[in-house]
Coordinates of C-alpha atoms and ligand atoms in Angstrom, one line a residue:
M176 CA 78.9 91.8 108.1
K177 CA 82.1 93.8 108.1
S178 CA 83.3 93.5 111.7
I179 CA 85.0 90.5 113.1
Q180 CA 82.7 90.8 116.2
W181 CA 79.6 90.1 114.2
R182 CA 81.3 87.5 112.1
L183 CA 82.2 85.6 115.3
V184 CA 78.6 86.0 116.6
F185 CA 77.3 84.6 113.3
I186 CA 79.7 81.6 113.5
Y187 CA 78.5 80.9 117.1
L188 CA 74.9 81.0 116.0
T189 CA 75.4 78.8 112.9
L190 CA 77.2 76.2 115.1
V191 CA 74.5 76.2 117.7
L192 CA 71.8 76.0 115.0
I193 CA 73.6 73.0 113.4
V194 CA 74.0 71.2 116.8
M195 CA 70.4 71.9 117.7
I196 CA 69.0 70.8 114.3
S197 CA 71.1 67.6 114.2
S198 CA 70.5 66.6 117.8
G199 CA 66.8 67.5 117.7
T200 CA 66.3 65.5 114.5
F201 CA 68.2 62.5 116.0
I202 CA 66.1 62.6 119.2
L203 CA 62.8 62.9 117.3
W204 CA 63.9 60.0 115.0
Q205 CA 64.8 57.8 118.0
I206 CA 61.5 58.5 119.8
E207 CA 59.5 57.9 116.6
R208 CA 61.3 54.6 116.0
Y209 CA 60.7 53.5 119.6
E210 CA 57.0 54.4 119.5
Y211 CA 56.3 52.7 116.2
N212 CA 58.3 49.6 117.3
K213 CA 56.1 49.5 120.3
I214 CA 52.9 49.6 118.3
Y215 CA 54.3 46.9 115.9
V216 CA 54.8 44.6 118.9
E217 CA 51.3 45.4 120.3
L218 CA 49.7 44.7 116.9
K219 CA 51.7 41.5 116.5
E220 CA 50.6 40.3 119.9
A221 CA 46.9 41.1 119.0
T222 CA 47.1 39.2 115.7
D223 CA 48.8 36.3 117.4
I224 CA 45.9 36.1 119.9
I225 CA 43.3 36.3 117.1
Q226 CA 45.2 33.6 115.1
N227 CA 45.6 31.2 118.0
N228 CA 42.0 31.6 119.2
F229 CA 40.1 31.7 116.0
F230 CA 42.2 29.8 113.5
S231 CA 43.5 26.3 113.4
S232 CA 47.0 25.4 112.7
Q233 CA 46.0 24.7 109.1
G234 CA 44.7 28.2 108.9
N235 CA 41.0 27.4 109.0
L236 CA 38.4 29.4 111.0
K237 CA 37.8 27.4 114.1
S238 CA 34.7 29.2 115.4
S239 CA 32.2 31.6 113.8
W240 CA 32.8 35.2 112.7
N241 CA 30.3 36.2 115.4
D242 CA 32.6 34.9 118.2
L243 CA 35.3 37.1 116.8
N244 CA 32.8 39.9 116.7
T245 CA 32.1 39.3 120.3
L246 CA 35.7 39.4 121.2
V247 CA 36.4 42.5 119.1
W248 CA 33.4 44.6 120.0
D249 CA 32.3 43.4 123.3
G250 CA 35.5 42.7 125.0
N251 CA 37.1 45.9 123.7
F252 CA 40.0 43.7 122.8
L253 CA 41.5 46.1 120.2
G254 CA 40.6 49.4 121.8
N255 CA 40.4 52.1 119.1
K256 CA 42.0 49.8 116.5
K257 CA 40.1 48.6 113.6
L258 CA 40.3 44.9 112.6
Y259 CA 39.6 43.4 109.2
I260 CA 40.1 39.9 108.0
L261 CA 40.5 39.4 104.3
D262 CA 40.6 36.3 102.3
S263 CA 43.5 35.6 99.9
Y264 CA 41.7 37.5 97.2
G265 CA 41.4 40.6 99.3
N266 CA 37.6 40.3 100.0
I267 CA 36.6 41.4 103.4
K268 CA 35.4 38.5 105.5
F269 CA 35.2 40.3 108.8
P270 CA 33.4 42.4 109.8
D271 CA 30.4 42.3 107.4
S272 CA 30.4 44.2 104.2
Q273 CA 28.6 47.3 105.5
M274 CA 31.8 48.3 107.2
D275 CA 34.1 47.9 104.2
E276 CA 33.8 51.5 103.0
E277 CA 37.1 52.3 104.5
R278 CA 40.0 51.6 102.3
W279 CA 42.8 49.5 103.6
N280 CA 46.4 49.9 102.8
K281 CA 46.7 47.6 99.8
R282 CA 50.4 47.8 99.8
V283 CA 50.8 46.5 103.3
V284 CA 48.3 43.6 102.5
Y285 CA 50.2 42.9 99.3
E286 CA 53.6 42.8 101.1
A287 CA 52.2 40.5 103.9
K288 CA 50.7 38.2 101.2
L289 CA 53.9 38.2 99.1
N290 CA 56.4 37.8 102.0
K291 CA 54.0 35.5 104.0
E292 CA 54.9 37.4 107.1
P293 CA 53.5 40.4 109.0
S294 CA 54.0 43.8 107.5
M295 CA 53.4 47.3 108.9
G296 CA 53.1 50.4 106.7
R297 CA 54.3 54.0 107.2
P298 CA 51.9 56.3 109.2
I299 CA 49.3 57.9 107.0
N300 CA 46.9 60.7 107.7
V301 CA 43.2 60.1 107.2
L302 CA 40.6 62.9 107.1
E303 CA 37.9 62.2 109.7
G304 CA 35.3 64.9 109.7
S305 CA 37.2 68.1 109.8
T306 CA 40.3 66.7 111.5
T307 CA 43.0 64.5 110.1
V308 CA 44.0 61.4 112.2
E309 CA 47.2 59.5 111.8
Y310 CA 47.1 55.7 111.4
V311 CA 49.4 52.8 110.8
D312 CA 48.3 49.7 108.9
Y313 CA 49.3 46.2 109.9
A314 CA 48.8 43.0 108.0
S315 CA 49.6 39.5 109.1
P316 CA 48.9 36.4 106.9
I317 CA 47.3 33.2 108.1
L318 CA 48.9 30.3 106.3
S319 CA 47.7 26.8 105.5
S320 CA 49.8 23.8 106.2
N321 CA 51.3 24.1 102.8
S322 CA 52.1 27.7 103.4
E323 CA 49.3 29.2 101.2
V324 CA 47.8 32.4 102.4
L325 CA 44.3 31.8 103.4
Y326 CA 43.4 34.9 105.3
I327 CA 45.0 38.2 106.2
I328 CA 44.4 39.8 109.5
Y329 CA 44.5 43.6 108.8
I330 CA 44.6 46.1 111.6
R331 CA 44.4 49.8 111.3
A332 CA 45.6 51.5 114.5
S333 CA 45.5 55.2 115.3
T334 CA 48.9 56.7 116.1
Q335 CA 47.6 60.2 116.5
E336 CA 48.8 60.2 120.1
I337 CA 52.3 59.4 119.0
A338 CA 52.1 62.1 116.4
D339 CA 50.8 64.5 119.0
N340 CA 53.6 63.6 121.4
I341 CA 56.2 64.0 118.6
A342 CA 54.8 67.4 117.7
K343 CA 55.0 68.5 121.3
I344 CA 58.6 67.3 121.5
T345 CA 59.4 69.1 118.3
N346 CA 57.9 72.3 119.7
I347 CA 60.0 71.8 122.9
I348 CA 63.1 71.3 120.8
L349 CA 62.3 74.4 118.7
I350 CA 61.7 76.6 121.8
A351 CA 64.9 75.2 123.3
S352 CA 66.8 76.0 120.1
I353 CA 65.5 79.5 120.0
G354 CA 66.4 80.0 123.6
A355 CA 69.9 78.5 123.0
L356 CA 70.3 80.8 120.0
F357 CA 69.3 83.8 122.0
I358 CA 71.7 82.9 124.8
T359 CA 74.4 82.1 122.3
M360 CA 73.9 85.5 120.8
V361 CA 74.2 87.3 124.1
F362 CA 77.3 85.4 125.1
G363 CA 78.6 85.5 121.6
I364 CA 78.4 89.3 121.6
Y365 CA 80.1 89.4 124.9
F366 CA 82.9 87.0 124.1
S367 CA 83.6 88.4 120.7
K368 CA 83.7 91.8 122.2
T369 CA 86.5 90.7 124.6
L370 CA 88.4 89.4 121.5
T371 CA 87.8 92.3 119.2
A372 CA 88.2 95.2 121.8
P373 CA 92.0 94.9 121.8
I374 CA 92.0 94.7 118.0
K375 CA 89.9 97.9 117.8
V376 CA 92.5 99.6 120.1
L377 CA 95.3 98.4 117.9
T378 CA 93.5 99.6 114.8
K379 CA 92.9 103.0 116.3
R380 CA 96.6 103.2 117.3
A381 CA 97.7 102.2 113.8
K382 CA 95.6 105.1 112.4
E383 CA 97.3 107.4 114.9
M384 CA 100.7 106.1 113.8
A385 CA 99.8 106.7 110.2
E386 CA 99.1 110.3 111.2
G387 CA 102.6 110.6 112.7
R388 CA 101.9 110.1 116.4
L389 CA 104.3 107.4 117.4
D390 CA 105.2 108.2 120.9
C391 CA 102.3 106.7 123.0
K392 CA 102.2 103.0 124.0
I393 CA 99.2 100.6 124.3
E394 CA 98.8 98.8 127.6
V395 CA 99.5 95.0 127.3
K396 CA 96.6 93.4 129.2
S397 CA 97.1 89.7 128.5
N398 CA 99.8 87.2 127.6
D399 CA 97.8 85.6 124.7
E400 CA 98.3 86.1 121.0
I401 CA 96.6 89.5 121.1
G402 CA 98.9 90.5 124.1
Q403 CA 101.9 89.4 122.1
L404 CA 100.7 91.3 119.1
T405 CA 100.2 94.5 121.2
G406 CA 103.7 94.1 122.5
S407 CA 105.1 93.7 119.0
F408 CA 103.1 96.6 117.9
N409 CA 104.5 98.8 120.7
H410 CA 108.0 97.6 119.8
M411 CA 107.4 98.4 116.1
A412 CA 106.1 101.9 117.0
E413 CA 109.2 102.6 119.1
E414 CA 111.6 101.4 116.4
L415 CA 109.7 103.5 113.8
N416 CA 109.9 106.5 116.1
Q417 CA 113.6 106.1 116.5
M418 CA 114.0 105.5 112.8
L419 CA 112.0 108.6 112.0
L420 CA 114.0 110.7 114.5
A421 CA 117.2 109.5 112.9
I422 CA 115.9 110.2 109.4
S423 CA 114.7 113.7 110.3
S424 CA 118.0 114.5 112.0
E425 CA 119.8 113.3 108.9
K426 CA 117.4 115.4 106.8
N427 CA 118.0 118.5 108.9
K428 CA 121.8 118.0 108.6
L429 CA 121.5 117.6 104.9
E430 CA 119.2 120.7 104.6
T431 CA 121.7 122.7 106.6
V432 CA 124.5 121.6 104.5
I433 CA 122.6 122.2 101.3
S434 CA 121.3 125.7 102.3
N435 CA 124.8 126.7 103.4
M436 CA 126.6 125.4 100.4
T437 CA 128.3 127.9 98.1
D438 CA 127.3 125.6 95.1
G439 CA 123.7 126.0 93.9
I440 CA 121.5 122.9 94.2
L441 CA 118.3 122.3 92.2
A442 CA 116.3 119.1 92.4
F443 CA 113.6 118.1 90.0
D444 CA 111.1 115.3 89.9
R445 CA 110.6 113.1 86.9
K446 CA 108.1 115.5 85.4
G447 CA 110.5 118.4 85.6
M448 CA 108.9 120.1 88.6
L449 CA 111.2 121.8 91.1
I450 CA 111.4 120.0 94.5
Q451 CA 114.3 121.9 96.1
A452 CA 116.5 124.9 95.5
N453 CA 119.1 126.3 97.9
P454 CA 119.8 130.0 98.4
A455 CA 123.0 129.7 96.3
A456 CA 121.0 128.5 93.3
Y457 CA 118.8 131.6 93.6
T458 CA 121.9 133.8 93.6
M459 CA 123.5 132.0 90.6
L460 CA 120.3 132.1 88.6
K461 CA 120.0 135.8 89.5
T462 CA 116.4 135.5 90.7
D463 CA 114.3 136.0 93.9
T464 CA 111.5 133.8 92.9
M465 CA 111.9 130.4 91.3
E466 CA 109.5 129.2 88.6
K467 CA 107.9 125.8 89.1
Y468 CA 109.3 123.9 86.1
F469 CA 112.7 123.1 84.7
Y470 CA 112.2 124.8 81.3
D471 CA 110.8 128.0 82.8
I472 CA 113.5 128.3 85.4
F473 CA 116.3 128.2 82.8
K474 CA 114.3 130.2 80.3
K475 CA 114.1 133.0 82.9
A476 CA 117.9 132.8 83.2
G477 CA 118.1 133.2 79.4
L478 CA 118.9 129.5 78.6
E479 CA 116.9 127.1 76.4
L480 CA 117.4 123.7 78.0
R481 CA 115.1 120.8 77.4
F482 CA 114.2 118.5 80.4
D483 CA 113.7 115.5 78.1
E484 CA 117.4 115.4 77.2
F485 CA 118.3 114.9 80.9
I486 CA 115.6 112.6 82.0
K487 CA 116.7 110.1 79.4
M488 CA 120.1 109.9 81.1
K489 CA 121.3 106.7 82.8
P490 CA 121.1 106.7 86.6
N491 CA 124.3 107.9 88.2
S492 CA 125.6 109.4 85.0
I493 CA 126.5 113.1 84.8
K494 CA 126.3 115.8 82.1
Q495 CA 128.1 119.0 82.3
H496 CA 127.3 122.4 80.8
I497 CA 129.1 125.7 81.1
M498 CA 126.6 128.5 80.7
M499 CA 126.7 132.2 80.9
I500 CA 124.1 133.7 83.3
G501 CA 124.4 137.5 83.2
D502 CA 128.2 138.2 83.4
R503 CA 128.9 135.0 85.3
Y504 CA 130.2 131.6 84.1
I505 CA 128.2 128.8 85.7
N506 CA 129.2 125.2 85.5
A507 CA 126.1 123.0 85.7
C508 CA 126.4 119.3 86.5
F509 CA 123.2 117.4 85.7
A510 CA 122.8 114.1 87.4
A511 CA 119.9 111.7 87.2
Y512 CA 118.9 110.0 90.4
G513 CA 116.7 107.0 90.7
R514 CA 115.8 103.8 92.6
E515 CA 118.0 100.8 92.7
K516 CA 116.0 99.1 89.9
G517 CA 117.2 101.7 87.5
E518 CA 114.0 103.8 87.2
I519 CA 114.8 107.5 87.1
E520 CA 113.1 109.6 89.7
G521 CA 114.4 113.0 88.7
I522 CA 117.4 115.2 88.2
I523 CA 119.7 117.0 90.5
I524 CA 121.6 120.0 89.2
V525 CA 124.7 121.4 90.9
L526 CA 125.6 124.9 89.9
Q527 CA 129.2 126.2 90.4
D528 CA 130.3 129.8 89.8
V529 CA 133.4 129.3 87.7
T530 CA 133.8 132.9 86.7
E531 CA 137.0 133.4 88.7
Q532 CA 138.6 130.2 87.4
K533 CA 137.6 131.3 83.8
E534 CA 139.0 134.8 84.4
L535 CA 142.2 133.4 85.9
E536 CA 142.5 131.1 82.9
E537 CA 142.0 134.0 80.5
M538 CA 144.5 136.0 82.5
R539 CA 147.0 133.2 82.4
K540 CA 146.6 132.9 78.6
E541 CA 146.9 136.7 78.2
F542 CA 149.9 136.7 80.5
V543 CA 151.7 134.0 78.5
A544 CA 150.9 135.8 75.3
N545 CA 152.1 139.1 76.8
V546 CA 155.4 137.6 78.0
S547 CA 156.1 136.0 74.7
H548 CA 155.3 139.2 72.9
E549 CA 157.4 141.3 75.2
L550 CA 160.4 139.0 74.8
R551 CA 159.9 138.5 71.1
T552 CA 160.2 142.3 70.3
P553 CA 163.7 142.8 71.9
L554 CA 164.9 139.4 70.6
T555 CA 163.9 140.3 67.0
T556 CA 165.7 143.7 67.4
I557 CA 168.8 142.0 68.8
K558 CA 168.7 139.3 66.1
S559 CA 168.4 141.8 63.2
Y560 CA 171.0 144.2 64.6
T561 CA 173.4 141.3 65.2
E562 CA 172.9 140.0 61.6
T563 CA 173.5 143.5 60.2
L564 CA 176.7 143.7 62.2
L565 CA 177.8 140.3 61.0
D566 CA 177.0 141.2 57.5
G567 CA 179.7 143.8 57.6
A568 CA 178.4 146.8 59.7
L569 CA 180.9 145.7 62.3
E570 CA 183.7 147.1 60.2
E571 CA 182.2 150.6 60.2
K572 CA 182.7 151.8 63.7
E573 CA 180.3 154.8 63.5
V574 CA 177.5 152.4 62.5
A575 CA 178.5 149.5 64.8
I576 CA 178.5 151.5 68.0
P577 CA 174.9 152.8 67.9
F578 CA 173.9 149.2 66.8
L579 CA 175.7 147.7 69.8
E580 CA 174.0 150.4 72.0
V581 CA 170.6 149.3 70.8
I582 CA 171.5 145.7 71.4
N583 CA 172.7 146.6 74.9
N584 CA 169.5 148.6 75.6
E585 CA 167.3 145.8 74.4
T586 CA 169.3 143.3 76.5
D587 CA 168.8 145.6 79.5
R588 CA 165.1 145.8 78.9
M589 CA 164.9 142.1 78.6
T590 CA 166.8 141.7 81.8
A591 CA 164.5 144.2 83.5
L592 CA 161.5 142.3 82.1
V593 CA 162.8 139.0 83.3
Q594 CA 163.7 140.4 86.7
D595 CA 160.2 141.9 87.0
L596 CA 158.6 138.6 86.0
L597 CA 160.7 136.7 88.4
E598 CA 159.8 139.2 91.2
L599 CA 156.1 138.8 90.4
S600 CA 156.3 135.1 90.2
R601 CA 158.0 135.0 93.6
L602 CA 155.4 137.3 95.0
D603 CA 152.7 135.1 93.6
N604 CA 154.2 132.0 95.1
K605 CA 154.7 133.8 98.4
Q606 CA 158.5 133.2 98.2
V607 CA 159.4 136.7 99.0
K608 CA 160.2 137.2 102.7
F609 CA 159.0 140.5 104.0
N610 CA 161.4 141.9 106.5
K611 CA 159.0 144.2 108.3
R612 CA 160.2 146.5 111.0
S613 CA 159.4 149.9 112.4
I614 CA 160.7 152.5 110.0
N615 CA 160.5 156.3 109.8
L616 CA 158.5 156.6 106.6
I617 CA 159.6 160.3 106.2
H618 CA 163.3 159.3 105.9
L619 CA 162.4 156.6 103.4
I620 CA 160.4 159.0 101.2
E621 CA 163.2 161.6 101.5
D622 CA 165.8 159.1 100.4
S623 CA 163.7 158.0 97.4
V624 CA 162.8 161.6 96.4
N625 CA 166.5 162.7 96.6
K626 CA 167.5 159.8 94.4
H627 CA 164.9 160.6 91.8
K628 CA 165.4 164.4 91.9
I629 CA 168.4 164.0 89.6
H630 CA 166.3 162.3 86.9
A631 CA 163.6 164.9 87.3
Q632 CA 166.1 167.7 87.0
K633 CA 167.2 166.3 83.7
K634 CA 163.7 167.1 82.5
Q635 CA 163.7 170.4 84.4
Q636 CA 160.8 169.0 86.5
N637 CA 160.2 170.3 89.9
M638 CA 160.0 167.5 92.4
Q639 CA 159.0 168.5 95.9
F640 CA 158.4 166.6 99.1
N641 CA 156.6 168.9 101.6
T642 CA 155.7 167.9 105.1
N643 CA 156.0 169.2 108.6
I644 CA 156.1 165.7 110.0
K645 CA 159.6 164.7 111.1
K646 CA 159.0 161.2 112.3
L647 CA 156.4 158.8 111.3
F648 CA 157.2 155.2 112.3
I649 CA 155.3 152.4 110.7
N650 CA 155.9 148.7 110.4
I651 CA 157.1 148.0 106.8
D652 CA 159.8 146.2 104.8
P653 CA 161.9 149.4 103.9
D654 CA 163.5 147.8 100.8
R655 CA 160.2 146.7 99.3
I656 CA 158.4 150.0 100.0
Y657 CA 161.5 151.9 98.6
Q658 CA 161.0 149.8 95.5
V659 CA 157.3 150.9 95.3
F660 CA 158.3 154.6 95.8
S661 CA 160.9 154.3 93.1
N662 CA 158.4 152.9 90.6
I663 CA 155.8 155.6 91.3
L664 CA 158.4 158.4 91.3
S665 CA 160.0 157.2 88.1
N666 CA 156.5 156.8 86.5
A667 CA 155.7 160.4 87.5
I668 CA 158.9 161.6 85.8
K669 CA 158.4 159.3 82.8
Y670 CA 154.8 160.3 82.1
S671 CA 155.2 164.0 82.8
P672 CA 156.6 166.5 80.3
E673 CA 159.5 168.8 80.9
K674 CA 159.0 171.5 83.5
A675 CA 156.2 169.6 85.1
S676 CA 155.9 169.6 88.9
I677 CA 155.8 166.5 91.0
N678 CA 154.6 166.9 94.6
I679 CA 154.9 164.2 97.2
G680 CA 153.0 164.5 100.5
V681 CA 152.1 162.5 103.6
L682 CA 148.9 162.4 105.5
D683 CA 148.9 161.1 109.1
N684 CA 145.4 159.9 109.7
E685 CA 144.0 158.2 112.8
D686 CA 144.1 154.6 111.5
N687 CA 146.4 154.9 108.5
V688 CA 149.1 156.8 106.8
R689 CA 148.7 158.0 103.2
V690 CA 151.5 158.9 100.8
F691 CA 150.6 160.6 97.6
V692 CA 152.7 161.4 94.5
K693 CA 151.0 164.1 92.4
D694 CA 152.2 165.0 89.0
T695 CA 151.1 167.5 86.3
G696 CA 151.8 165.0 83.6
I697 CA 149.9 163.4 80.7
G698 CA 147.3 161.9 83.0
I699 CA 145.3 158.7 82.4
S700 CA 141.8 158.4 80.7
K701 CA 138.9 157.1 82.7
E702 CA 138.8 153.9 80.7
D703 CA 142.5 153.1 81.4
L704 CA 142.6 154.2 85.0
P705 CA 141.2 151.0 86.6
R706 CA 143.5 148.8 84.5
I707 CA 147.0 150.4 85.1
F708 CA 147.6 148.0 88.0
E709 CA 147.1 144.9 85.7
R710 CA 150.1 143.0 84.5
F711 CA 151.5 144.3 81.2
Y712 CA 148.8 147.0 81.0
R713 CA 150.2 150.1 79.5
V714 CA 148.2 153.1 78.2
D715 CA 150.7 153.9 75.5
K716 CA 152.7 150.8 74.7
A717 CA 155.3 152.5 72.4
R718 CA 155.9 155.4 74.8
S719 CA 156.3 153.0 77.8
R720 CA 158.6 150.8 75.9
A721 CA 160.7 153.8 74.7
M722 CA 161.1 154.8 78.3
G723 CA 162.2 151.3 79.3
G724 CA 158.9 150.4 81.0
T725 CA 157.9 146.8 81.3
G726 CA 154.3 147.3 82.2
L727 CA 154.8 145.3 85.4
G728 CA 156.0 148.1 87.8
L729 CA 152.5 149.0 89.2
A730 CA 151.5 145.3 89.3
I731 CA 154.5 144.6 91.5
A732 CA 153.8 147.7 93.6
K733 CA 150.2 146.5 94.2
E734 CA 151.4 143.1 95.3
I735 CA 153.9 144.6 97.8
M736 CA 151.2 147.0 99.2
E737 CA 148.8 144.1 99.6
N738 CA 151.4 142.2 101.5
H739 CA 151.6 145.1 103.9
N740 CA 147.8 145.0 104.2
G741 CA 147.9 148.4 102.5
K742 CA 146.3 149.8 99.3
I743 CA 147.4 151.5 96.2
W744 CA 145.1 153.4 93.8
A745 CA 145.3 156.3 91.2
E746 CA 143.3 159.4 90.6
S747 CA 143.8 161.1 87.3
E748 CA 142.5 163.3 84.6
K749 CA 143.7 163.0 81.1
G750 CA 146.0 165.9 80.1
K751 CA 146.1 167.3 83.6
G752 CA 148.0 164.9 85.8
T753 CA 147.9 161.8 88.0
T754 CA 148.0 161.2 91.7
I755 CA 149.1 157.8 93.0
I756 CA 148.0 157.2 96.6
L757 CA 149.5 154.6 98.9
E758 CA 147.7 153.8 102.2
F759 CA 149.5 151.9 105.1
P760 CA 147.5 150.7 108.0
K761 CA 149.0 151.9 111.3
N762 CA 148.5 148.7 113.3
N763 CA 150.2 146.4 110.8
Ligands
ADP320 P1 155.5 150.9 82.9 O1 156.7 150.1 83.0 O2 154.9 150.9 81.5 O3 155.7 152.2 83.5 P2 153.8 150.6 85.1 O4 153.1 149.3 85.6 O5 154.7 151.2 86.0 O6 154.4 150.2 83.7 O7 152.6 151.5 84.7 C1 151.6 151.0 83.9 C2 151.1 152.1 83.0 O8 150.4 153.1 83.7 C3 152.1 152.9 82.2 O9 152.4 152.2 81.0 C4 151.4 154.2 82.0 O10 150.6 154.1 80.8 C5 150.5 154.4 83.2 N1 151.0 155.3 84.2 C6 151.7 154.9 85.3 N2 152.0 156.0 86.1 C7 151.6 157.1 85.4 C8 151.6 158.5 85.6 N3 152.1 159.0 86.7 N4 151.1 159.3 84.6 C9 150.5 158.8 83.5 N5 150.4 157.4 83.3 C10 150.9 156.6 84.2

């Protein structure tokens, strides 16, 4: 009996059955009582008549037993009732003994004798032939003047008619009950259906909601409790729908943010299984396919990390690891996430590529070391020469003068170094103001070449600037670009032997202008070539220093070129010569 409908029908039927049984029993009991009372009155009247007519007030028989026989048998006084008169010892006095085979109800006789008043027994069934007949027994005592029981009038009356009537009424009640039960069932089914139908609709709708269909409403047909429930249900579905829309929009936003983040995100559940990974995480872990589990993912990236270590973390706490994946430094932040209760649900890892920061840091350290080193060398020289001078060399002019020249040169070199450092620092901090204007590049190169020719001639080098172009105007800061040319030309002179040739040329391309300075000098090896634009990088430190180089010239040139949106690079072959190329964009 699972459904409410059948439960309601069952309740109706049980109620009707209880009502029918109780009311039927009550009716039958009332009828029975009435009928048996009636027969009691009848029997009492009959015994009164017998007592008055045949017995004196002292309880003695007035006439003969025969007279009584006449009354009983001939006058049909008692109908189908049987009359017996017993003495106080229970011996039958009337009718004569041949009729005493029947057994009277001794209990009724005993009660009448004891109580000295009439007594009627409960109906009993007596087998007569093949049928049973119902009787009641009635006994009334005849008392003497001193209230002694002399005789007992005993009547056995058939109540079969009453029994038959009661049986008929019982049948009628039974049939009525069955009819009532049937009608109840029919109406019960109908009424319970009207109650359960809206509940069924609600159940169906709830199932649909669970499957994610939240947008259709149920019609409210009544204003009763079920109607109100339907209304509340519709309201709840609408609220849920709104809430889900808001959540999914938030989720979309979050997913867009996560997938477009430059930081890698990995989320794991409490068993270490991957839930989410954004494209940046794939890039940082250098993989196209992610493994399923934490351990395998990091093992593939060459790292041995144990998930247990992180899942034991407190919620909202963070652990950091810097790890090398390939040639990149990755900073991984491990954070445990969980419910409010403090139960950990899993781990989120944020991966950040910190290679550039690391490199910058390394560069900074290297730079500081280089600066200290570059300053220490001249300072040591100055210090030792000064001490020697103070120790007495000052007195000998021919020793003192070369010493002082060394001190002077070292001071110049330090000044040059400090100036270059300051220049670089200003360029780095964007403090240098570029005064760009349209300048004839040919003039600028000619000026610079002419100035450096004197130095080249000292080494019998052949410095040539060959071009047919007379005018080539580009937007540049002439002082800064002049500085770049000076550095490149002086390098060409410095790193080329005597009698070498240095050729300068210009190429007027469609989008850009290229200036090249080609020498037949010592050249640069393949390994050193990409590094000559780094700060303090020198192929041959001693040679550079001897020539008054700081190792910062090309680094400054590169900064200046980049500030002009231009480029600078070198092509070289060791032992054969070097070409430095400058490229200026035309629309700068
Ligand atoms: P430096 O002050 O030492 O000249 P630069 O920054 O100007 O510093 O140059 C860096 C290094 O590049 C030099 O030390 C030198 O080894 C190399 N170099 C630059 N120009 C040339 C060139 N034309 N031929 C050979 N080597 C060169």
